[in-house]
Tab-separated table of C-alpha atoms in Angstrom:
chain	number	residue	atom	x	y	z
A	710	MET	CA	-0.015	-0.031	-0.026
A	711	PRO	CA	1.510	3.353	-0.992
A	712	ALA	CA	2.156	5.824	1.866
A	713	LYS	CA	-0.617	8.358	1.728
A	714	SER	CA	0.027	11.946	2.678
A	715	LYS	CA	-1.458	12.576	6.189
A	716	ASP	CA	-2.798	15.855	4.845
A	717	SER	CA	-5.271	14.116	2.645
A	718	ARG	CA	-6.982	12.368	5.588
A	719	PRO	CA	-9.915	14.214	7.088
A	720	GLY	CA	-8.762	15.889	10.284
A	721	GLY	CA	-5.148	14.646	9.818
A	722	ARG	CA	-3.522	18.036	9.243
A	723	SER	CA	-5.789	19.732	11.696
A	724	ALA	CA	-4.983	17.191	14.434
A	725	ARG	CA	-1.231	17.545	13.731
A	726	VAL	CA	-1.422	21.350	13.986
A	727	ARG	CA	-3.284	21.104	17.238
A	728	ALA	CA	-0.698	18.565	18.618
A	729	ALA	CA	2.231	20.813	17.535
A	730	VAL	CA	0.589	23.944	18.961
A	731	HIS	CA	-0.212	22.178	22.248
A	732	ARG	CA	3.335	20.867	22.502
A	733	ALA	CA	4.713	24.353	21.886
A	734	VAL	CA	2.468	25.806	24.596
A	735	VAL	CA	3.582	23.178	27.122
A	736	ASP	CA	7.231	23.840	26.234
A	737	LEU	CA	6.895	27.686	26.469
A	738	VAL	CA	5.044	27.580	29.779
A	739	GLN	CA	7.705	25.328	31.317
A	740	GLU	CA	10.513	27.539	30.019
A	741	ALA	CA	9.212	30.986	30.523
A	742	GLY	CA	5.827	30.898	32.432
A	743	ALA	CA	2.282	31.082	31.279
A	744	ASP	CA	2.313	34.955	31.272
A	745	LYS	CA	4.973	34.784	28.555
A	746	VAL	CA	2.891	32.735	26.148
A	747	THR	CA	1.796	34.738	23.120
A	748	ILE	CA	0.236	33.419	19.898
A	749	PRO	CA	3.200	34.611	17.670
A	750	ALA	CA	5.706	32.845	20.014
A	751	VAL	CA	3.598	29.647	19.994
A	752	ALA	CA	3.164	29.745	16.252
A	753	ARG	CA	6.987	30.199	15.781
A	754	ARG	CA	7.696	27.344	18.061
A	755	ALA	CA	5.145	25.044	16.531
A	756	GLY	CA	6.193	25.923	12.977
A	757	VAL	CA	2.714	26.943	11.975
A	758	ASN	CA	1.243	30.127	10.571
A	759	PRO	CA	0.174	32.562	13.373
A	760	SER	CA	-3.054	33.234	11.509
A	761	SER	CA	-4.133	29.576	11.789
A	762	VAL	CA	-3.561	29.798	15.547
A	763	TYR	CA	-5.559	33.093	15.772
A	764	ARG	CA	-8.365	31.577	13.643
A	765	ARG	CA	-8.618	28.486	15.793
A	766	TRP	CA	-8.045	29.781	19.323
A	767	GLY	CA	-8.564	33.572	19.133
A	768	THR	CA	-6.513	34.534	22.231
A	769	ALA	CA	-3.553	33.155	24.172
A	770	SER	CA	-5.809	32.663	27.140
A	771	ALA	CA	-8.283	30.512	25.167
A	772	LEU	CA	-5.312	28.540	23.840
A	773	LEU	CA	-3.911	28.017	27.382
A	774	ALA	CA	-7.387	26.967	28.620
A	775	ASP	CA	-7.676	24.406	25.777
A	776	VAL	CA	-4.274	22.950	26.587
A	777	ALA	CA	-5.219	22.787	30.305
A	778	ALA	CA	-8.546	21.049	29.369
A	779	ARG	CA	-6.676	18.486	27.289
A	780	ARG	CA	-4.098	17.832	30.003
A	781	GLN	CA	-6.779	17.299	32.583
A	782	ASP	CA	-8.805	14.884	30.490
A	783	GLU	CA	-6.058	12.563	29.388
A	784	GLU	CA	-5.066	9.609	31.552
A	785	THR	CA	-7.884	9.992	34.159
A	786	PRO	CA	-7.679	6.822	36.312
A	787	GLU	CA	-10.234	4.021	35.652
A	788	LEU	CA	-12.733	3.272	38.482
A	789	VAL	CA	-12.112	0.107	40.353
A	790	GLY	CA	-15.457	0.047	42.138
A	791	ASP	CA	-14.332	0.875	45.703
A	792	LEU	CA	-15.122	4.424	46.814
A	793	ARG	CA	-12.014	4.922	48.955
A	794	GLN	CA	-9.648	3.505	46.404
A	795	ASP	CA	-11.311	5.425	43.575
A	796	LEU	CA	-11.217	8.752	45.448
A	797	GLU	CA	-7.603	8.074	46.445
A	798	ARG	CA	-6.663	7.378	42.779
A	799	VAL	CA	-8.349	10.552	41.535
A	800	ALA	CA	-6.715	12.578	44.405
A	801	VAL	CA	-3.228	11.270	43.717
A	802	TRP	CA	-3.801	11.819	39.988
A	803	THR	CA	-4.858	15.439	40.638
A	804	LEU	CA	-1.818	15.979	42.770
A	805	THR	CA	0.502	14.507	40.142
A	806	ASP	CA	-1.079	16.592	37.430
A	807	LEU	CA	-0.764	19.812	39.469
A	808	SER	CA	2.831	18.933	40.517
A	809	ARG	CA	4.429	18.286	37.142
A	810	PRO	CA	6.401	21.125	35.534
A	811	GLY	CA	3.870	23.646	34.198
A	812	GLY	CA	0.964	21.959	36.104
A	813	VAL	CA	0.255	24.874	38.442
A	814	ALA	CA	1.157	27.253	35.658
A	815	PHE	CA	-1.757	25.849	33.692
A	816	PHE	CA	-3.940	26.285	36.709
A	817	ARG	CA	-2.744	29.802	37.127
A	818	ALA	CA	-3.293	30.480	33.393
A	819	GLU	CA	-6.947	29.769	33.952
A	820	VAL	CA	-7.094	31.866	37.140
A	821	ALA	CA	-5.090	34.875	36.004
A	822	PRO	CA	-5.499	35.813	32.327
A	823	ASP	CA	-7.576	38.696	31.035
A	824	VAL	CA	-10.461	39.748	33.285
A	825	ASP	CA	-12.870	38.861	30.503
A	826	ASP	CA	-11.771	35.285	30.040
A	827	ARG	CA	-11.235	34.598	33.701
A	828	LYS	CA	-14.690	33.686	34.806
A	829	ALA	CA	-15.235	31.237	31.988
A	830	GLY	CA	-11.771	29.717	32.591
A	831	LEU	CA	-12.469	29.297	36.367
A	832	ARG	CA	-15.824	27.647	35.672
A	833	ALA	CA	-14.302	25.269	33.157
A	834	CYS	CA	-11.413	24.432	35.552
A	835	LEU	CA	-13.770	23.785	38.481
A	836	GLU	CA	-16.120	21.767	36.305
A	837	ARG	CA	-13.308	19.512	35.118
A	838	VAL	CA	-11.940	18.811	38.593
A	839	SER	CA	-15.562	18.272	39.783
A	840	ALA	CA	-16.305	15.834	36.971
A	841	ARG	CA	-13.271	13.665	37.934
A	842	PHE	CA	-14.451	13.309	41.533
A	843	ARG	CA	-18.155	13.094	40.632
A	844	ALA	CA	-17.604	9.819	38.681
A	845	PRO	CA	-16.566	7.677	41.734
A	846	LEU	CA	-19.137	9.393	44.030
A	847	GLU	CA	-22.006	8.666	41.622
A	848	ALA	CA	-20.774	5.065	41.039
A	849	ALA	CA	-20.744	4.508	44.936
A	850	ALA	CA	-24.201	6.025	45.237
A	851	ARG	CA	-25.515	3.618	42.636
A	852	ARG	CA	-24.040	0.820	44.687
A	853	GLY	CA	-26.166	2.102	47.609
A	854	GLU	CA	-23.172	3.298	49.641
A	855	THR	CA	-23.195	6.451	51.803
A	856	THR	CA	-20.969	9.010	50.149
A	857	PRO	CA	-19.728	12.526	50.992
A	858	SER	CA	-21.116	15.277	48.883
A	859	LEU	CA	-18.962	16.645	46.028
A	860	GLU	CA	-18.690	19.914	47.939
A	861	ARG	CA	-17.153	18.054	50.893
A	862	VAL	CA	-14.687	16.435	48.560
A	863	LEU	CA	-13.727	19.799	47.149
A	864	ASP	CA	-13.301	21.366	50.580
A	865	ARG	CA	-11.448	18.402	52.239
A	866	VAL	CA	-9.378	16.965	49.353
A	867	VAL	CA	-9.115	19.258	46.395
A	868	ALA	CA	-8.707	22.581	48.166
A	869	PRO	CA	-5.787	21.502	50.320
A	870	LEU	CA	-4.018	19.926	47.407
A	871	TYR	CA	-4.355	23.099	45.250
A	872	PHE	CA	-3.424	25.362	48.154
A	873	ARG	CA	-0.389	23.334	49.058
A	874	VAL	CA	0.871	23.041	45.495
A	875	VAL	CA	0.315	26.741	44.834
A	876	PHE	CA	2.231	27.660	48.030
A	877	SER	CA	4.802	24.873	47.759
A	878	ILE	CA	4.080	23.487	51.218
A	879	PRO	CA	6.452	20.602	51.959
A	880	GLY	CA	5.196	17.070	52.543
A	881	THR	CA	2.499	17.300	49.859
A	882	ASP	CA	2.951	13.828	48.480
A	883	GLU	CA	0.836	10.815	47.467
A	884	SER	CA	0.495	9.567	51.049
A	885	PHE	CA	-0.682	12.996	52.044
A	886	ALA	CA	-3.349	12.944	49.286
A	887	ARG	CA	-4.478	9.442	50.328
A	888	GLY	CA	-4.597	10.654	53.945
A	889	LEU	CA	-7.035	13.438	53.035
A	890	VAL	CA	-9.395	10.835	51.385
A	891	ALA	CA	-9.042	8.428	54.293
A	892	GLU	CA	-9.958	11.064	56.893
A	893	LEU	CA	-12.936	12.254	54.875
A	894	CYS	CA	-14.197	8.635	54.277
A	895	ASP	CA	-13.734	7.818	58.032
A	896	ALA	CA	-15.858	10.845	59.013
A	897	VAL	CA	-18.582	9.753	56.562
A	898	ASP	CA	-18.488	6.118	57.868
A	899	ALA	CA	-18.623	7.284	61.453
A	900	GLY	CA	-21.553	9.580	60.603
A	901	ALA	CA	-23.399	6.676	58.858
A	902	ALA	CA	-22.701	4.403	61.828
A	903	GLY	CA	-24.096	7.033	64.195
A	904	MET	CA	-27.228	7.419	62.137
A	905	ALA	CA	-27.728	3.653	62.107
A	906	ARG	CA	-27.391	3.494	65.905
A	907	GLY	CA	-29.886	6.413	66.202
A	908	GLN	CA	-32.455	4.473	64.016
A	909	ARG	CA	-32.272	1.291	66.056
B	387	MET	CA	0.240	77.420	67.036
B	388	PRO	CA	0.745	78.114	63.411
B	389	ALA	CA	-0.117	75.333	60.976
B	390	LYS	CA	3.131	73.675	59.833
B	391	SER	CA	3.514	72.301	56.415
B	392	LYS	CA	3.208	68.483	56.643
B	393	ASP	CA	6.179	68.242	54.251
B	394	SER	CA	8.445	69.573	56.948
B	395	ARG	CA	7.664	66.752	59.368
B	396	PRO	CA	9.910	63.669	59.073
B	397	GLY	CA	8.106	60.980	57.160
B	398	GLY	CA	5.055	63.240	56.510
B	399	ARG	CA	5.420	63.651	52.824
B	400	SER	CA	6.735	60.086	52.345
B	401	ALA	CA	3.680	58.713	54.254
B	402	ARG	CA	1.292	60.759	52.176
B	403	VAL	CA	2.902	59.592	48.905
B	404	ARG	CA	2.611	56.008	50.138
B	405	ALA	CA	-1.030	56.476	51.038
B	406	ALA	CA	-1.864	58.077	47.716
B	407	VAL	CA	-0.003	55.379	45.725
B	408	HIS	CA	-1.689	52.552	47.772
B	409	ARG	CA	-5.121	54.127	47.198
B	410	ALA	CA	-4.453	54.481	43.454
B	411	VAL	CA	-3.467	50.756	43.311
B	412	VAL	CA	-6.549	49.586	45.121
B	413	ASP	CA	-8.741	51.735	42.790
B	414	LEU	CA	-6.986	50.516	39.626
B	415	VAL	CA	-7.156	46.864	40.642
B	416	GLN	CA	-10.876	47.172	41.330
B	417	GLU	CA	-11.550	48.962	38.012
B	418	ALA	CA	-9.290	47.136	35.665
B	419	GLY	CA	-7.729	44.067	37.402
B	420	ALA	CA	-4.253	43.515	38.873
B	421	ASP	CA	-2.691	42.639	35.556
B	422	LYS	CA	-3.519	46.213	34.266
B	423	VAL	CA	-1.607	47.914	37.132
B	424	THR	CA	1.512	49.646	35.841
B	425	ILE	CA	3.701	52.091	37.578
B	426	PRO	CA	2.981	55.037	35.159
B	427	ALA	CA	-0.869	54.425	35.626
B	428	VAL	CA	-0.498	54.315	39.301
B	429	ALA	CA	1.660	57.519	39.390
B	430	ARG	CA	-0.792	59.333	37.173
B	431	ARG	CA	-3.745	58.314	39.365
B	432	ALA	CA	-1.942	59.192	42.540
B	433	GLY	CA	-0.738	62.526	41.208
B	434	VAL	CA	2.874	61.754	42.006
B	435	ASN	CA	6.031	61.561	39.888
B	436	PRO	CA	6.554	58.058	38.290
B	437	SER	CA	10.239	58.297	39.244
B	438	SER	CA	9.423	58.367	42.951
B	439	VAL	CA	7.273	55.259	42.506
B	440	TYR	CA	10.046	53.497	40.593
B	441	ARG	CA	12.597	54.534	43.236
B	442	ARG	CA	10.517	53.245	46.137
B	443	TRP	CA	8.938	50.117	44.723
B	444	GLY	CA	10.935	49.203	41.676
B	445	THR	CA	8.283	47.028	39.865
B	446	ALA	CA	4.546	46.903	39.698
B	447	SER	CA	4.696	43.409	41.315
B	448	ALA	CA	6.583	44.684	44.325
B	449	LEU	CA	4.152	47.552	44.669
B	450	LEU	CA	1.180	45.192	44.494
B	451	ALA	CA	2.800	42.865	47.056
B	452	ASP	CA	3.336	45.913	49.430
B	453	VAL	CA	-0.343	46.969	49.109
B	454	ALA	CA	-1.393	43.336	49.645
B	455	ALA	CA	0.772	43.145	52.781
B	456	ARG	CA	-0.643	46.401	54.171
B	457	ARG	CA	-4.166	45.264	53.507
B	458	GLN	CA	-3.602	41.935	55.306
B	459	ASP	CA	-1.969	43.544	58.335
B	460	GLU	CA	-4.629	46.165	59.042
B	461	GLU	CA	-7.615	45.409	61.222
B	462	THR	CA	-6.537	41.938	62.324
B	463	PRO	CA	-9.066	40.959	64.992
B	464	GLU	CA	-7.987	41.217	68.653
B	465	LEU	CA	-7.698	37.833	70.542
B	466	VAL	CA	-10.436	37.147	73.072
B	467	GLY	CA	-8.646	34.305	74.782
B	468	ASP	CA	-10.931	31.445	73.602
B	469	LEU	CA	-9.398	29.200	70.870
B	470	ARG	CA	-12.619	28.485	68.935
B	471	GLN	CA	-13.726	32.112	69.015
B	472	ASP	CA	-10.336	33.352	68.051
B	473	LEU	CA	-9.953	30.981	65.140
B	474	GLU	CA	-13.544	31.791	64.016
B	475	ARG	CA	-12.789	35.503	64.097
B	476	VAL	CA	-9.569	35.108	62.088
B	477	ALA	CA	-11.336	32.782	59.619
B	478	VAL	CA	-14.226	35.215	59.129
B	479	TRP	CA	-11.809	38.061	58.799
B	480	THR	CA	-9.725	36.165	56.184
B	481	LEU	CA	-12.899	35.424	54.197
B	482	THR	CA	-14.043	39.068	54.341
B	483	ASP	CA	-10.611	40.280	53.274
B	484	LEU	CA	-10.576	37.804	50.276
B	485	SER	CA	-14.217	38.641	49.323
B	486	ARG	CA	-14.047	42.403	49.130
B	487	PRO	CA	-13.595	43.889	45.664
B	488	GLY	CA	-10.029	43.382	44.640
B	489	GLY	CA	-9.422	40.929	47.527
B	490	VAL	CA	-8.750	37.933	45.432
B	491	ALA	CA	-7.108	40.151	42.825
B	492	PHE	CA	-4.464	40.994	45.378
B	493	PHE	CA	-4.016	37.355	46.173
B	494	ARG	CA	-3.744	36.666	42.483
B	495	ALA	CA	-1.237	39.445	42.087
B	496	GLU	CA	1.023	37.658	44.442
B	497	VAL	CA	0.498	34.243	42.845
B	498	ALA	CA	0.776	35.328	39.196
B	499	PRO	CA	3.201	38.187	38.425
B	500	ASP	CA	6.647	37.750	36.896
B	501	VAL	CA	8.200	34.333	37.416
B	502	ASP	CA	11.087	35.978	39.327
B	503	ASP	CA	8.929	37.691	41.957
B	504	ARG	CA	6.456	34.840	42.277
B	505	LYS	CA	8.215	32.712	44.813
B	506	ALA	CA	8.958	35.577	47.155
B	507	GLY	CA	5.367	36.847	46.827
B	508	LEU	CA	3.952	33.375	47.608
B	509	ARG	CA	6.190	32.917	50.652
B	510	ALA	CA	5.137	36.335	51.925
B	511	CYS	CA	1.468	35.617	51.293
B	512	LEU	CA	1.583	32.312	53.079
B	513	GLU	CA	3.668	33.763	55.901
B	514	ARG	CA	1.088	36.505	56.553
B	515	VAL	CA	-1.884	34.181	56.569
B	516	SER	CA	0.043	31.764	58.823
B	517	ALA	CA	0.982	34.553	61.227
B	518	ARG	CA	-2.698	35.513	61.720
B	519	PHE	CA	-3.605	31.913	62.663
B	520	ARG	CA	-0.440	31.272	64.595
B	521	ALA	CA	-1.305	33.969	67.195
B	522	PRO	CA	-4.443	32.253	68.582
B	523	LEU	CA	-2.880	28.779	68.349
B	524	GLU	CA	0.174	29.889	70.366
B	525	ALA	CA	-2.002	31.704	72.899
B	526	ALA	CA	-4.093	28.576	73.487
B	527	ALA	CA	-1.015	26.401	73.806
B	528	ARG	CA	0.261	28.804	76.446
B	529	ARG	CA	-3.012	28.302	78.297
B	530	GLY	CA	-2.253	24.510	78.216
B	531	GLU	CA	-5.001	23.650	75.719
B	532	THR	CA	-4.746	21.034	73.001
B	533	THR	CA	-4.596	22.752	69.714
B	534	PRO	CA	-4.516	21.685	66.062
B	535	SER	CA	-1.294	22.232	64.234
B	536	LEU	CA	-0.962	25.304	61.997
B	537	GLU	CA	-0.794	22.912	58.976
B	538	ARG	CA	-4.138	21.397	59.942
B	539	VAL	CA	-5.615	24.895	60.138
B	540	LEU	CA	-4.190	25.679	56.704
B	541	ASP	CA	-5.675	22.496	55.229
B	542	ARG	CA	-9.030	22.566	56.921
B	543	VAL	CA	-9.847	26.253	57.168
B	544	VAL	CA	-7.712	28.441	54.964
B	545	ALA	CA	-7.422	26.221	51.881
B	546	PRO	CA	-11.186	25.742	51.422
B	547	LEU	CA	-11.789	29.522	51.928
B	548	TYR	CA	-9.172	30.467	49.286
B	549	PHE	CA	-10.352	27.729	46.926
B	550	ARG	CA	-14.040	28.709	47.222
B	551	VAL	CA	-13.346	32.447	46.838
B	552	VAL	CA	-11.062	31.923	43.812
B	553	PHE	CA	-13.669	29.626	42.206
B	554	SER	CA	-16.685	31.648	43.350
B	555	ILE	CA	-18.428	28.638	44.960
B	556	PRO	CA	-21.826	29.673	46.383
B	557	GLY	CA	-22.570	29.524	50.130
B	558	THR	CA	-19.063	30.688	51.193
B	559	ASP	CA	-20.194	32.946	53.961
B	560	GLU	CA	-19.389	33.671	57.604
B	561	SER	CA	-21.322	30.739	58.883
B	562	PHE	CA	-19.452	28.418	56.491
B	563	ALA	CA	-16.174	29.817	57.716
B	564	ARG	CA	-17.270	29.321	61.409
B	565	GLY	CA	-18.359	25.732	60.483
B	566	LEU	CA	-14.902	24.922	59.184
B	567	VAL	CA	-13.356	25.992	62.419
B	568	ALA	CA	-15.991	24.194	64.565
B	569	GLU	CA	-15.451	20.944	62.726
B	570	LEU	CA	-11.722	21.075	63.128
B	571	CYS	CA	-11.962	21.982	66.768
B	572	ASP	CA	-14.470	19.139	67.392
B	573	ALA	CA	-12.072	16.703	65.813
B	574	VAL	CA	-9.190	17.980	68.011
B	575	ASP	CA	-11.403	17.751	71.138
B	576	ALA	CA	-12.563	14.220	70.255
B	577	GLY	CA	-8.957	13.161	69.684
B	578	ALA	CA	-7.897	14.679	73.056
B	579	ALA	CA	-10.817	12.913	74.849
B	580	GLY	CA	-9.794	9.590	73.192
B	581	MET	CA	-6.223	10.067	74.379
B	582	ALA	CA	-7.337	10.804	77.903
B	583	ARG	CA	-9.477	7.678	77.963
B	584	GLY	CA	-6.513	5.621	76.718
B	585	GLN	CA	-4.310	6.945	79.475
B	586	ARG	CA	-6.753	5.971	82.237
């Protein structure tokens, strides 16, 4: 079979441009920081025409948000069907994602670009992190288990991880992330046991 | 007594310039966002010479950090001598400070300016919030009470407040802040009671 040009496949060229642009953004954020990412710099690095980048993403903030969205969606851990284990895996994955070079930079990019884009970026960022934790919570609820609310998970697991990574607090590792989940689940179990005693 | 020119008093003119510059920064952040604050814009607004602003603060980030430091230090609540009440008051005060117009903008200014200034700004920001909570914790420890560690307070009270204000999560009010403190103190008290039973 003769080698076909990738450009002739539907989406082939477009997908390659997107991949090259995303890689350029990740590299530039790691080297210079999210605030130094501009569309001309990204286009130069990716070897594509700036006008295609403007046409597709419009602004540097929109581009950063798209890259952040892509990073957050890839490699989400599979559910194993046990609430603690599933929450622990998502918590560890969230920490790993935030901790890798550029991880917080991408979070910051969503928090700190132009005033106009900020609200939409923040909503998207919160929605993505919520979706990741919502999956194991809903699966456990379908199994009839008592679960913490999503808000409790955000307050007790996600908020400390974000805060500690943003402020570089030492000791913020996998076992710390698992500990946050364990403590929350222990409190939920103790509450459920207390309710059961009360109903007897 | 004849009215003396304020400029002849030591520090008088300097203090007035600082106040005018700080007020200009607060106004500009509220109107346009922290990322739009530049030294020339601040000087124009404050009616002072840009060169005095450059000489005194050097960069817009350093100026924003100075304003943020000043805002965080003023009006810290007095200690009443009861750990729960004192932690509640500091928590509510922290939430109020973050929630007023420009409050998170000042936090963001410390998190997101030039890469070079970022680490110092973050350390200063964490140190200030820590100092506010350290005061009631140390006072309670001197009274011989069992207290949570400062890290626990950061994870369980400060992190959720920051996270919720940054992401505009509804229901983040004074009673929510008090609830975070109550829950943490209940856990500490339950732990202390358990230890006491174990020692009997």
